[in-house]
Short mmCIF file of C-alpha atoms in Angstrom, two decimals:
data_model
loop_
_atom_site.label_atom_id
_atom_site.label_comp_id
_atom_site.label_asym_id
_atom_site.label_seq_id
_atom_site.Cartn_x
_atom_site.Cartn_y
_atom_site.Cartn_z
CA MET A 4 88.69 102.85 170.30
CA LYS A 5 91.30 102.92 167.48
CA LYS A 6 92.27 106.36 168.62
CA GLN A 7 92.65 104.96 172.10
CA THR A 8 94.74 102.21 170.72
CA LYS A 9 96.98 104.50 168.72
CA SER A 10 97.41 106.82 171.49
CA ALA A 11 98.25 103.97 173.94
CA VAL A 12 100.89 102.80 171.65
CA ASN A 13 102.29 106.18 170.84
CA ALA A 14 102.61 106.72 174.69
CA GLY A 15 104.32 103.43 175.15
CA PHE A 16 106.67 104.15 172.40
CA VAL A 17 107.41 107.76 174.22
CA GLN A 18 107.90 106.07 177.50
CA GLY A 19 110.04 103.36 176.18
CA ALA A 20 112.19 105.75 174.21
CA ALA A 21 112.54 108.08 177.42
CA ILE A 22 113.76 105.03 179.68
CA LEU A 23 116.13 103.95 176.92
CA GLY A 24 117.35 107.60 176.56
CA ILE A 25 117.75 108.30 180.23
CA ALA A 26 119.66 104.71 180.83
CA GLY A 27 121.73 105.56 177.74
CA LEU A 28 122.86 108.61 179.33
CA LEU A 29 123.56 107.24 182.63
CA VAL A 30 125.79 104.79 180.82
CA LYS A 31 127.78 107.50 178.84
CA ILE A 32 128.36 109.26 182.30
CA ILE A 33 129.54 106.16 183.98
CA GLY A 34 131.82 105.29 181.00
CA ALA A 35 132.99 108.58 180.94
CA VAL A 36 133.96 108.82 184.63
CA TYR A 37 135.39 105.32 184.67
CA ARG A 38 138.62 105.55 183.04
CA ILE A 39 139.77 108.62 185.49
CA PRO A 40 140.18 106.34 188.63
CA LEU A 41 141.29 103.42 186.61
CA ALA A 42 144.31 105.20 184.93
CA ASN A 43 145.20 106.23 188.73
CA ILE A 44 144.87 102.49 189.50
CA VAL A 45 146.67 100.79 186.72
CA GLY A 46 149.17 103.36 185.83
CA GLU A 47 150.32 104.75 182.52
CA SER A 48 151.74 101.37 181.17
CA GLY A 49 148.68 99.57 182.48
CA MET A 50 146.49 102.11 180.57
CA ALA A 51 148.35 101.89 177.52
CA TYR A 52 147.67 98.05 177.25
CA TYR A 53 144.12 98.77 178.01
CA GLU A 54 143.74 101.57 175.29
CA VAL A 55 145.49 98.93 172.98
CA ALA A 56 143.11 96.40 173.38
CA TYR A 57 140.12 98.27 173.56
CA PRO A 58 139.52 99.46 170.01
CA TYR A 59 139.70 96.07 168.63
CA TYR A 60 137.04 95.01 170.85
CA SER A 61 134.95 97.86 170.22
CA TRP A 62 135.08 97.05 166.49
CA LEU A 63 134.31 93.50 166.98
CA LEU A 64 131.43 94.14 169.13
CA VAL A 65 129.91 96.53 166.43
CA ILE A 66 129.29 93.27 164.40
CA SER A 67 126.70 92.17 166.86
CA SER A 68 125.76 95.23 169.07
CA ALA A 69 125.11 98.01 166.28
CA GLY A 70 122.67 96.85 163.40
CA LEU A 71 121.38 93.78 164.67
CA PRO A 72 119.37 94.56 167.69
CA THR A 73 117.78 97.47 165.54
CA ALA A 74 116.77 94.90 162.83
CA ILE A 75 115.60 92.29 165.40
CA SER A 76 113.54 95.31 166.94
CA LYS A 77 111.96 96.23 163.58
CA LEU A 78 110.99 92.72 162.20
CA VAL A 79 109.46 91.74 165.92
CA SER A 80 107.55 95.09 165.91
CA GLU A 81 106.11 94.24 162.34
CA ARG A 82 105.25 91.01 163.54
CA ILE A 83 103.35 92.30 166.49
CA ALA A 84 101.35 95.04 164.47
CA LEU A 85 100.12 92.19 162.35
CA GLY A 86 99.22 90.08 165.45
CA ASP A 87 101.68 87.48 164.59
CA ILE A 88 103.16 86.44 167.99
CA VAL A 89 104.67 83.24 166.75
CA GLY A 90 106.21 84.97 163.91
CA ALA A 91 107.93 87.57 166.49
CA LYS A 92 109.12 84.46 168.27
CA ARG A 93 110.55 82.84 165.41
CA VAL A 94 112.40 86.14 164.52
CA PHE A 95 113.83 85.99 168.01
CA ARG A 96 115.13 82.43 167.88
CA ALA A 97 116.52 82.95 164.57
CA ALA A 98 118.21 85.94 165.39
CA LEU A 99 119.54 84.24 168.89
CA ARG A 100 121.18 81.48 166.60
CA LEU A 101 122.86 83.91 164.42
CA LEU A 102 124.04 86.23 167.21
CA PHE A 103 125.31 83.17 169.01
CA ILE A 104 127.27 82.10 166.12
CA ILE A 105 128.67 85.73 165.58
CA GLY A 106 129.59 85.74 169.38
CA ILE A 107 131.40 82.42 169.41
CA VAL A 108 133.29 83.36 166.15
CA THR A 109 134.61 86.96 167.11
CA ALA A 110 135.39 85.82 170.66
CA VAL A 111 137.69 82.79 169.46
CA LEU A 112 139.20 85.25 166.83
CA LEU A 113 139.88 87.91 169.39
CA PHE A 114 141.36 85.33 171.66
CA VAL A 115 143.60 83.30 169.16
CA LEU A 116 144.70 86.55 167.55
CA SER A 117 145.48 88.43 170.54
CA SER A 118 149.16 88.06 170.21
CA PRO A 119 149.58 88.97 166.50
CA ILE A 120 147.29 92.11 167.29
CA ALA A 121 149.30 93.16 170.45
CA ASN A 122 152.60 92.74 168.65
CA LEU A 123 151.16 94.64 165.54
CA SER A 124 150.38 97.55 167.97
CA GLY A 125 153.72 97.66 169.24
CA ALA A 126 152.58 96.41 172.76
CA ALA A 127 153.24 92.90 173.28
CA PRO A 128 152.08 92.48 176.61
CA ALA A 129 148.42 93.93 175.77
CA ARG A 130 147.71 90.12 174.56
CA TYR A 131 146.53 89.45 178.03
CA SER A 132 143.76 92.27 177.69
CA LEU A 133 142.62 91.22 174.63
CA MET A 134 142.35 87.80 175.97
CA ALA A 135 140.46 89.15 178.91
CA LEU A 136 137.93 90.71 176.59
CA SER A 137 137.17 88.00 174.36
CA PRO A 138 134.40 86.07 176.26
CA ALA A 139 132.61 89.68 176.37
CA LEU A 140 132.30 89.26 172.93
CA LEU A 141 129.89 86.08 173.13
CA PHE A 142 127.82 87.31 176.01
CA VAL A 143 127.10 90.69 174.43
CA SER A 144 126.08 88.92 171.26
CA VAL A 145 123.78 86.77 172.98
CA MET A 146 122.60 89.69 174.83
CA CYS A 147 121.70 91.81 171.77
CA ALA A 148 119.18 89.10 170.81
CA TYR A 149 117.34 89.69 174.05
CA ARG A 150 117.52 93.38 173.70
CA GLY A 151 116.34 93.66 170.12
CA TYR A 152 113.35 91.29 170.85
CA LEU A 153 112.45 93.30 174.08
CA GLN A 154 112.59 96.51 172.05
CA GLY A 155 110.41 95.19 169.38
CA MET A 156 107.83 94.28 171.84
CA GLN A 157 108.26 97.82 173.35
CA CYS A 158 109.59 96.44 176.50
CA MET A 159 112.46 98.92 177.21
CA THR A 160 112.74 98.43 180.98
CA GLY A 161 114.83 94.99 180.94
CA THR A 162 117.18 96.66 178.13
CA ALA A 163 117.73 99.73 180.55
CA ILE A 164 118.00 97.76 183.74
CA SER A 165 120.67 95.53 182.07
CA GLN A 166 122.46 98.42 180.82
CA ILE A 167 122.98 100.16 184.19
CA ILE A 168 123.70 96.94 186.09
CA GLU A 169 126.45 96.15 183.44
CA GLN A 170 128.10 99.51 184.13
CA LEU A 171 127.73 99.05 187.87
CA ILE A 172 129.35 95.48 187.87
CA LYS A 173 132.18 96.81 185.68
CA LEU A 174 133.15 99.26 188.17
CA ILE A 175 133.03 97.13 191.10
CA PHE A 176 134.77 93.94 189.17
CA GLY A 177 136.93 96.14 187.05
CA PHE A 178 138.59 98.25 189.89
CA GLY A 179 138.47 95.33 192.34
CA LEU A 180 140.70 93.15 189.95
CA ALA A 181 142.91 96.05 188.73
CA PHE A 182 143.48 96.86 192.44
CA LEU A 183 144.33 93.22 193.42
CA PHE A 184 146.72 92.81 190.64
CA VAL A 185 148.62 96.15 191.37
CA LYS A 186 148.97 94.97 195.17
CA THR A 187 149.93 91.55 194.19
CA ARG A 188 151.83 92.13 191.15
CA PRO A 189 153.20 95.60 191.08
CA ASP A 190 155.79 94.86 188.51
CA ALA A 191 153.16 93.65 185.95
CA PRO A 192 150.92 96.30 184.58
CA GLU A 193 149.66 94.33 182.00
CA LEU A 194 147.92 92.06 184.74
CA ALA A 195 146.39 95.40 186.04
CA ALA A 196 144.92 95.92 182.76
CA MET A 197 143.95 92.44 182.31
CA GLY A 198 141.98 92.63 185.64
CA ALA A 199 140.19 95.90 184.77
CA LEU A 200 138.95 94.15 181.26
CA ILE A 201 138.00 90.94 183.20
CA GLY A 202 135.58 93.38 184.88
CA VAL A 203 134.13 94.15 181.46
CA SER A 204 133.62 90.34 180.72
CA VAL A 205 131.98 89.70 183.81
CA SER A 206 129.69 92.58 183.80
CA GLU A 207 128.64 91.45 180.37
CA LEU A 208 127.76 88.09 181.75
CA VAL A 209 125.61 89.65 184.61
CA ALA A 210 123.75 91.82 182.28
CA LEU A 211 123.07 88.79 180.32
CA ALA A 212 121.72 87.05 183.21
CA VAL A 213 119.65 89.86 184.25
CA ILE A 214 117.99 90.35 180.84
CA LYS A 215 117.56 86.65 180.36
CA PHE A 216 115.83 86.65 183.85
CA TYR A 217 113.71 89.68 182.96
CA TYR A 218 112.67 87.91 179.52
CA ASP A 219 111.78 84.75 181.43
CA ALA A 220 109.91 86.34 184.18
CA ARG A 221 107.84 88.89 181.85
CA ILE A 222 107.81 88.35 178.35
CA ARG A 223 108.55 84.51 177.51
CA ASN A 224 105.09 83.19 178.45
CA ARG A 225 103.19 86.04 177.58
CA SER A 226 100.52 85.60 174.70
CA LEU A 227 100.06 89.13 173.22
CA PRO A 228 100.97 92.60 174.10
CA VAL A 229 98.13 94.73 174.97
CA CYS A 230 95.99 95.97 172.03
CA VAL A 231 97.37 93.53 169.63
CA SER A 232 94.82 91.26 167.65
CA THR A 233 95.50 87.49 166.91
CA LYS A 234 95.08 88.15 163.28
CA GLY A 235 98.26 88.18 161.36
CA ALA A 236 100.08 86.87 158.30
CA LYS A 237 102.54 84.06 158.56
CA SER A 238 106.05 84.68 158.91
CA GLY A 239 108.83 83.62 156.68
CA LEU A 240 111.37 80.46 156.97
CA ARG A 241 114.59 81.04 159.05
CA GLY A 242 116.61 81.44 156.12
CA SER A 243 114.65 84.55 154.89
CA ILE A 244 114.39 86.07 158.70
CA ILE A 245 118.15 86.01 158.58
CA LYS A 246 118.33 87.59 155.09
CA ARG A 247 115.93 90.38 156.17
CA LEU A 248 117.88 90.67 159.35
CA LEU A 249 121.23 91.15 157.62
CA ALA A 250 119.64 93.46 155.01
CA ILE A 251 118.78 95.89 157.58
CA ALA A 252 121.89 95.42 159.95
CA ILE A 253 124.65 95.56 157.36
CA PRO A 254 124.41 99.22 156.46
CA ILE A 255 123.83 100.24 160.19
CA THR A 256 126.93 98.17 161.01
CA ILE A 257 129.22 99.80 158.55
CA GLY A 258 128.37 103.17 159.91
CA ALA A 259 128.83 102.33 163.19
CA SER A 260 132.37 100.69 162.26
CA ILE A 261 133.95 104.06 161.39
CA MET A 262 134.96 105.34 164.71
CA PRO A 263 136.08 101.97 166.07
CA VAL A 264 138.31 101.58 162.65
CA THR A 265 139.88 105.14 163.27
CA GLY A 266 140.56 103.82 167.12
CA ILE A 267 142.29 100.60 165.41
CA ALA A 268 144.31 103.07 163.32
CA ASP A 269 145.32 104.89 166.48
CA SER A 270 146.25 101.63 168.16
CA VAL A 271 148.51 100.38 165.31
CA PHE A 272 150.25 103.44 164.20
CA ILE A 273 150.64 105.81 167.23
CA ILE A 274 153.04 103.53 169.37
CA ASN A 275 154.97 102.15 166.23
CA PHE A 276 155.42 105.75 164.82
CA LEU A 277 156.78 107.23 168.05
CA GLU A 278 158.85 104.34 168.80
CA LYS A 279 160.44 104.45 165.39
CA HIS A 280 160.96 108.23 165.71
CA ASP A 281 162.69 107.91 169.10
CA ILE A 282 165.03 105.11 167.85
CA ALA A 283 166.01 107.19 164.70
CA MET A 284 167.03 110.02 167.45
CA GLY A 285 169.50 107.52 168.85
CA ILE A 286 167.29 106.47 172.11
CA ALA A 287 167.45 103.07 173.09
CA GLU A 288 164.72 100.83 172.04
CA GLU A 289 163.33 99.84 175.48
CA ILE A 290 163.27 103.57 176.52
CA ALA A 291 161.66 104.54 173.12
CA ASN A 292 158.84 101.91 173.72
CA GLU A 293 158.13 103.22 177.28
CA ASN A 294 157.84 106.93 175.98
CA ALA A 295 155.55 105.83 173.31
CA ARG A 296 153.50 103.98 175.57
CA VAL A 297 153.25 107.00 177.89
CA ALA A 298 152.48 109.36 175.19
CA TYR A 299 149.70 107.09 173.92
CA THR A 300 148.32 106.90 177.40
CA VAL A 301 148.32 110.75 177.71
CA LEU A 302 146.06 110.93 174.43
CA ARG A 303 143.90 108.26 175.02
CA SER A 304 143.57 107.81 178.83
CA TYR A 305 144.20 111.59 180.01
CA VAL A 306 142.96 113.62 177.21
CA THR A 307 140.15 111.85 175.56
CA PRO A 308 138.21 111.15 178.39
CA LEU A 309 137.67 114.90 179.13
CA ILE A 310 137.23 115.67 175.37
CA ASN A 311 134.37 113.19 175.35
CA MET A 312 132.85 114.83 178.72
CA PRO A 313 130.96 117.30 176.78
CA ALA A 314 129.55 114.84 174.60
CA VAL A 315 127.05 113.62 177.15
CA LEU A 316 125.29 116.98 176.97
CA THR A 317 125.21 117.01 173.06
CA LEU A 318 124.18 113.11 173.05
CA SER A 319 120.98 113.94 175.29
CA LEU A 320 120.38 117.19 173.06
CA SER A 321 120.34 114.91 169.91
CA MET A 322 117.96 112.57 171.50
CA SER A 323 115.62 115.23 172.15
CA LEU A 324 115.68 116.64 168.87
CA VAL A 325 115.00 113.48 166.65
CA PRO A 326 111.40 112.90 167.55
CA ALA A 327 110.39 116.38 167.37
CA ILE A 328 112.23 116.73 163.90
CA SER A 329 110.60 113.42 162.50
CA GLN A 330 107.02 114.26 163.73
CA ALA A 331 107.53 117.62 161.70
CA VAL A 332 108.94 116.04 158.62
CA THR A 333 105.98 113.56 158.69
CA ARG A 334 103.42 116.34 159.05
CA LYS A 335 105.38 118.35 156.31
CA GLU A 336 105.59 121.22 158.79
CA LYS A 337 108.56 122.97 157.36
CA ARG A 338 108.57 125.80 159.83
CA ILE A 339 108.94 123.31 162.78
CA VAL A 340 111.58 121.52 160.99
CA ASN A 341 113.72 124.67 160.34
CA ALA A 342 112.94 126.10 163.86
CA ALA A 343 114.11 122.98 165.44
CA SER A 344 116.97 122.31 163.27
CA ARG A 345 118.06 125.97 163.86
CA THR A 346 117.75 125.53 167.63
CA GLY A 347 119.86 122.20 167.50
CA ILE A 348 122.89 124.13 165.62
CA LYS A 349 122.66 127.04 168.11
CA LEU A 350 122.60 124.51 171.34
CA ALA A 351 125.60 122.70 169.57
CA MET A 352 127.34 125.94 169.64
CA PHE A 353 126.27 126.99 173.03
CA ILE A 354 127.54 123.84 174.61
CA GLY A 355 130.55 123.12 172.41
CA ALA A 356 132.41 126.49 172.12
CA PRO A 357 132.80 127.31 176.10
CA CYS A 358 133.80 123.77 176.82
CA ALA A 359 136.42 123.80 173.92
CA ALA A 360 137.69 127.08 175.29
CA GLY A 361 137.54 125.94 178.88
CA LEU A 362 139.68 122.72 178.16
CA PHE A 363 141.88 124.77 176.28
CA ILE A 364 142.87 126.75 179.16
CA LEU A 365 142.17 124.53 182.14
CA GLY A 366 142.82 121.16 180.68
CA GLY A 367 146.17 120.98 182.14
CA PRO A 368 145.15 122.07 185.63
CA ILE A 369 142.11 119.65 185.58
CA MET A 370 144.27 116.78 184.49
CA SER A 371 146.73 117.88 187.13
CA LEU A 372 143.87 117.26 189.56
CA LEU A 373 142.37 114.08 188.28
CA TYR A 374 145.32 111.96 187.56
CA SER A 375 148.20 111.65 189.98
CA ALA A 376 150.80 110.72 187.00
CA VAL A 377 150.12 114.11 185.53
CA ARG A 378 150.25 115.83 189.16
CA ASN A 379 153.40 114.27 190.14
CA ASN A 380 155.42 114.72 187.17
CA GLN A 381 156.16 118.02 185.54
CA ASP A 382 157.22 116.73 182.15
CA ARG A 383 153.87 114.90 182.01
CA PHE A 384 151.86 117.95 182.91
CA ILE A 385 153.54 119.64 180.01
CA GLN A 386 152.84 116.96 177.67
CA ALA A 387 149.44 116.43 178.54
CA GLN A 388 148.78 120.12 178.32
CA GLN A 389 150.26 120.45 174.72
CA VAL A 390 148.16 117.75 173.68
CA MET A 391 145.04 119.16 175.23
CA TYR A 392 145.72 122.61 173.53
CA ILE A 393 145.37 120.74 170.28
CA ALA A 394 142.50 118.33 171.20
CA ALA A 395 140.12 120.91 172.71
CA VAL A 396 139.48 122.57 169.52
CA GLY A 397 138.03 119.16 168.43
CA VAL A 398 135.36 119.40 171.41
CA LEU A 399 133.24 122.20 169.26
CA PHE A 400 133.52 120.10 166.01
CA LEU A 401 132.42 116.98 168.12
CA SER A 402 129.61 118.60 169.70
CA LEU A 403 128.34 119.67 166.11
CA VAL A 404 128.70 116.18 164.65
CA GLN A 405 126.85 114.60 167.53
CA THR A 406 124.18 117.18 167.33
CA LEU A 407 123.60 117.44 163.74
CA THR A 408 123.87 113.64 163.37
CA GLY A 409 120.59 113.68 165.32
CA ILE A 410 118.91 116.33 163.28
CA ILE A 411 119.94 114.69 160.00
CA GLN A 412 118.53 111.35 161.29
CA GLY A 413 115.23 113.28 162.18
CA LEU A 414 114.99 114.48 158.44
CA GLY A 415 115.00 111.01 157.46
CA LYS A 416 118.37 110.68 156.03
CA PRO A 417 120.39 108.48 158.26
CA ARG A 418 123.14 107.64 156.03
CA VAL A 419 124.11 111.13 155.29
CA PRO A 420 125.97 111.79 158.54
CA VAL A 421 127.79 108.27 158.09
CA TYR A 422 129.19 109.44 154.72
CA PHE A 423 130.36 112.45 156.29
CA LEU A 424 131.77 110.56 159.21
CA ALA A 425 133.65 108.11 156.99
CA LEU A 426 135.25 111.12 155.00
CA GLY A 427 136.42 112.38 158.30
CA GLY A 428 137.73 109.13 159.35
CA ILE A 429 139.68 108.99 155.96
CA VAL A 430 141.25 112.40 156.56
CA LYS A 431 142.28 111.23 160.06
CA VAL A 432 144.02 108.23 158.93
CA VAL A 433 145.72 109.87 156.11
CA SER A 434 146.68 113.09 158.21
CA MET A 435 148.02 111.14 161.22
CA VAL A 436 150.24 108.84 159.14
CA ILE A 437 151.70 112.16 157.46
CA LEU A 438 152.05 114.13 160.50
CA MET A 439 153.55 111.50 162.61
CA GLN A 440 155.78 109.79 159.94
CA PHE A 441 156.95 113.12 157.96
CA THR A 442 157.14 115.78 160.59
CA SER A 443 158.21 115.97 164.20
CA MET A 444 154.94 116.66 165.62
CA GLY A 445 154.45 113.35 167.37
CA ILE A 446 151.71 112.58 169.62
CA LEU A 447 150.51 116.19 168.60
CA GLY A 448 150.22 115.04 165.22
CA ALA A 449 147.83 112.20 166.34
CA ALA A 450 145.71 114.78 168.41
CA LEU A 451 145.77 116.84 165.22
CA SER A 452 144.53 114.28 162.90
CA THR A 453 141.29 113.52 165.39
CA VAL A 454 140.46 117.33 165.38
CA LEU A 455 140.54 117.41 161.52
CA CYS A 456 138.37 114.30 161.66
CA TYR A 457 135.60 115.93 163.37
CA ALA A 458 136.14 119.14 161.86
CA VAL A 459 135.49 117.68 158.11
CA ALA A 460 132.54 115.76 159.28
CA GLY A 461 130.81 118.61 161.44
CA ILE A 462 131.36 121.26 158.96
CA ALA A 463 129.78 118.73 156.40
CA ASP A 464 126.99 118.15 158.64
CA THR A 465 126.19 121.66 159.07
CA VAL A 466 126.34 122.93 155.60
CA TYR A 467 123.87 120.04 154.65
CA VAL A 468 121.48 120.73 157.29
CA ILE A 469 121.47 124.52 156.19
CA ARG A 470 120.78 123.66 152.62
CA LYS A 471 118.59 120.70 153.32
CA THR A 472 116.14 122.79 155.38
CA ARG A 473 116.76 126.07 153.72
CA MET A 474 116.38 127.61 156.99
CA ASN A 475 116.71 131.41 157.98
CA ILE A 476 119.80 131.31 160.11
CA SER A 477 121.31 134.23 161.65
CA TYR A 478 124.93 133.48 161.61
CA THR A 479 125.77 136.34 164.38
CA ASP A 480 123.38 134.30 166.97
CA THR A 481 124.36 131.07 166.15
CA PHE A 482 128.04 131.29 165.68
CA ALA A 483 129.64 134.80 166.41
CA LYS A 484 127.82 135.39 169.93
CA PRO A 485 128.86 131.92 171.29
CA LEU A 486 132.54 132.08 170.01
CA PHE A 487 132.68 135.60 171.43
CA SER A 488 131.31 134.71 174.56
CA SER A 489 133.61 131.83 174.94
CA ILE A 490 136.62 133.82 174.16
CA VAL A 491 135.92 136.45 176.74
CA MET A 492 135.27 133.59 179.17
CA GLY A 493 138.68 132.16 178.44
CA PHE A 494 140.46 135.43 179.23
CA ALA A 495 138.63 135.56 182.60
CA VAL A 496 139.30 132.23 183.27
CA PHE A 497 142.97 132.49 182.32
CA ALA A 498 143.41 135.74 184.43
CA VAL A 499 141.80 133.86 187.65
CA TYR A 500 143.95 130.75 187.22
CA THR A 501 147.22 132.65 186.61
CA LEU A 502 146.56 134.90 189.70
CA GLY A 503 145.55 132.17 191.88
CA SER A 504 148.55 129.64 190.76
CA LYS A 505 150.85 132.90 191.72
CA LEU A 506 149.49 132.82 195.39
CA GLY A 507 150.35 129.17 195.74
CA HIS A 508 146.88 127.66 195.40
CA PRO A 509 146.64 125.92 192.06
CA THR A 510 143.51 123.47 193.10
CA LEU A 511 141.75 126.37 194.47
CA ALA A 512 142.79 128.46 191.48
CA THR A 513 141.18 125.80 189.02
CA LEU A 514 137.93 125.50 190.87
CA ALA A 515 137.55 129.34 191.11
CA SER A 516 138.29 129.52 187.51
CA LEU A 517 135.76 127.04 186.51
CA CYS A 518 133.16 129.27 188.69
CA VAL A 519 134.16 132.42 186.99
CA GLY A 520 134.03 130.60 183.50
CA VAL A 521 130.46 129.54 184.15
CA ALA A 522 129.35 132.91 185.56
CA VAL A 523 130.94 135.09 182.69
CA TYR A 524 129.89 132.99 179.94
CA GLY A 525 126.26 132.71 181.43
CA GLY A 526 126.16 136.09 181.99
CA LEU A 527 127.32 137.15 178.45
CA MET A 528 124.84 134.82 176.76
CA ILE A 529 121.97 136.22 178.88
CA LEU A 530 123.11 139.94 177.78
CA LEU A 531 123.62 138.99 173.99
CA ARG A 532 120.39 136.82 174.07
CA PRO A 533 121.11 134.48 171.02
CA PHE A 534 117.92 132.60 171.57
CA SER A 535 114.68 133.57 170.22
CA ASN A 536 111.37 132.55 171.65
CA SER A 537 110.85 129.74 168.99
CA ASP A 538 114.19 128.46 169.55
CA LEU A 539 113.18 127.39 173.19
CA GLU A 540 110.14 125.52 171.95
CA PHE A 541 111.90 122.31 171.47
CA LEU A 542 113.66 122.03 175.04
CA PRO A 543 112.42 120.36 178.20
CA LYS A 544 111.78 123.25 180.88
CA LYS A 545 111.32 125.72 178.12
CA ASP A 546 109.64 128.10 180.32
CA LEU A 547 112.73 128.35 182.79
CA PHE A 548 114.92 128.76 179.78
CA ARG A 549 112.77 131.59 178.70
CA ARG A 550 113.09 133.17 182.10
CA ILE A 551 116.90 132.83 182.18
CA PHE A 552 117.21 134.36 178.50
CA ARG A 553 114.72 137.16 179.23
CA VAL A 554 112.98 135.94 176.03
CA ILE A 555 109.84 137.94 175.55
#
């Protein structure tokens, strides 16, 4: 009976993790795609205001959404394991009060400080975007209490449904309101950006309503989960609950704050540095500010979404590796730990290297296809392509960072990648100030600083995993073969695109180049056979991969 109970709990955990994983993947895909049509709707100035506001929102959002749901889930699951359903509900109520207060404080702060923040970033009209986002902080904070409680009860469906509905509502209202303001006030791009971000607040409100409905309908009056006894220890007072919540949440929150803080650094420095440089060159202040906003939009709205696309693949890879490595560590199966870690590094290179090469060669043409501002303005095309030349290199390191973060978490060292990413963040900010303030690189310096951030974190993660696991790694199979195949693929793609463009068909040339790139890279990887039989053990559809790579 105990074995059946344990089996049922494990099955429920795996199923719940799969549900959340799939929902998270869909959210990432929608989020990555969302900004492409939005940029075409609101225009370059509108996207500049949007991109100035969002990092501040993301940073404040981390306070409620990063560590506290995990902490709530942990404490609730502990109470449930002891059969203390009353204690679990007490944790939820204490967390709900705490998160409501956090939501009110952060929402008011963002609204009240919207003008000073916008002025600090060199984009005063962005205050409307900041105001539009402020209600979302309250809605998300309250929603996080419900999500943490549901996850602690191993009821992942409500969280997954609310996440997907949230993204769909954001698409509908964000696009709709942005389009409405563009049509009614074409001379006010700041209102179009505000409309898009009102859509974010509306989506969070709807998602909160959905998860509250799910809680009321499925959880609120439920006495105990299946297979949980009614015996358990009494839970503590509200003050001690909050102390435990904060003790768990604060380290996670600090780690999750690193990238939003670097985003704020971009928001504060880039427009101001670029504007200052142009004014020093004798350009009028109004024109200098416009040029700075456009350059900021090129980096954040045109280049960055494409750079983040491959991250969807490496994120799913990371999710699949964590449980396999965690179980092997628990069972002290060193061989499996090493094999799974080695596979993760290989796959990060397998995905990251060709994506980096492809974006380096075709980044400009792809942006021309996706964004009307790039397509219709040759100067903008050249600027975007130059930024992509640098930013594309970062794709390889970003793939390593995401994949190896999952591996290191599986090894039971969740703080290590946080330290490395923090080091990368420091390198990014320092190098950005130096490159933009004391050289003539301009926006290219900002792009290079991001590459350096991921390079530092990615290389440090890789060295740590190799040394920690003491794995027997083939540097030829792991690094040389993907890099060689990507370089050959790059030459093939460049040749096809150049020929097609000379024939007067740049769009067809881009599409044909993509197809040729996939075929050439895939063919080379099959011929070179970098994956061993054991490498494919940890992948879904492993038999299919064995047939593809002809592994015996």
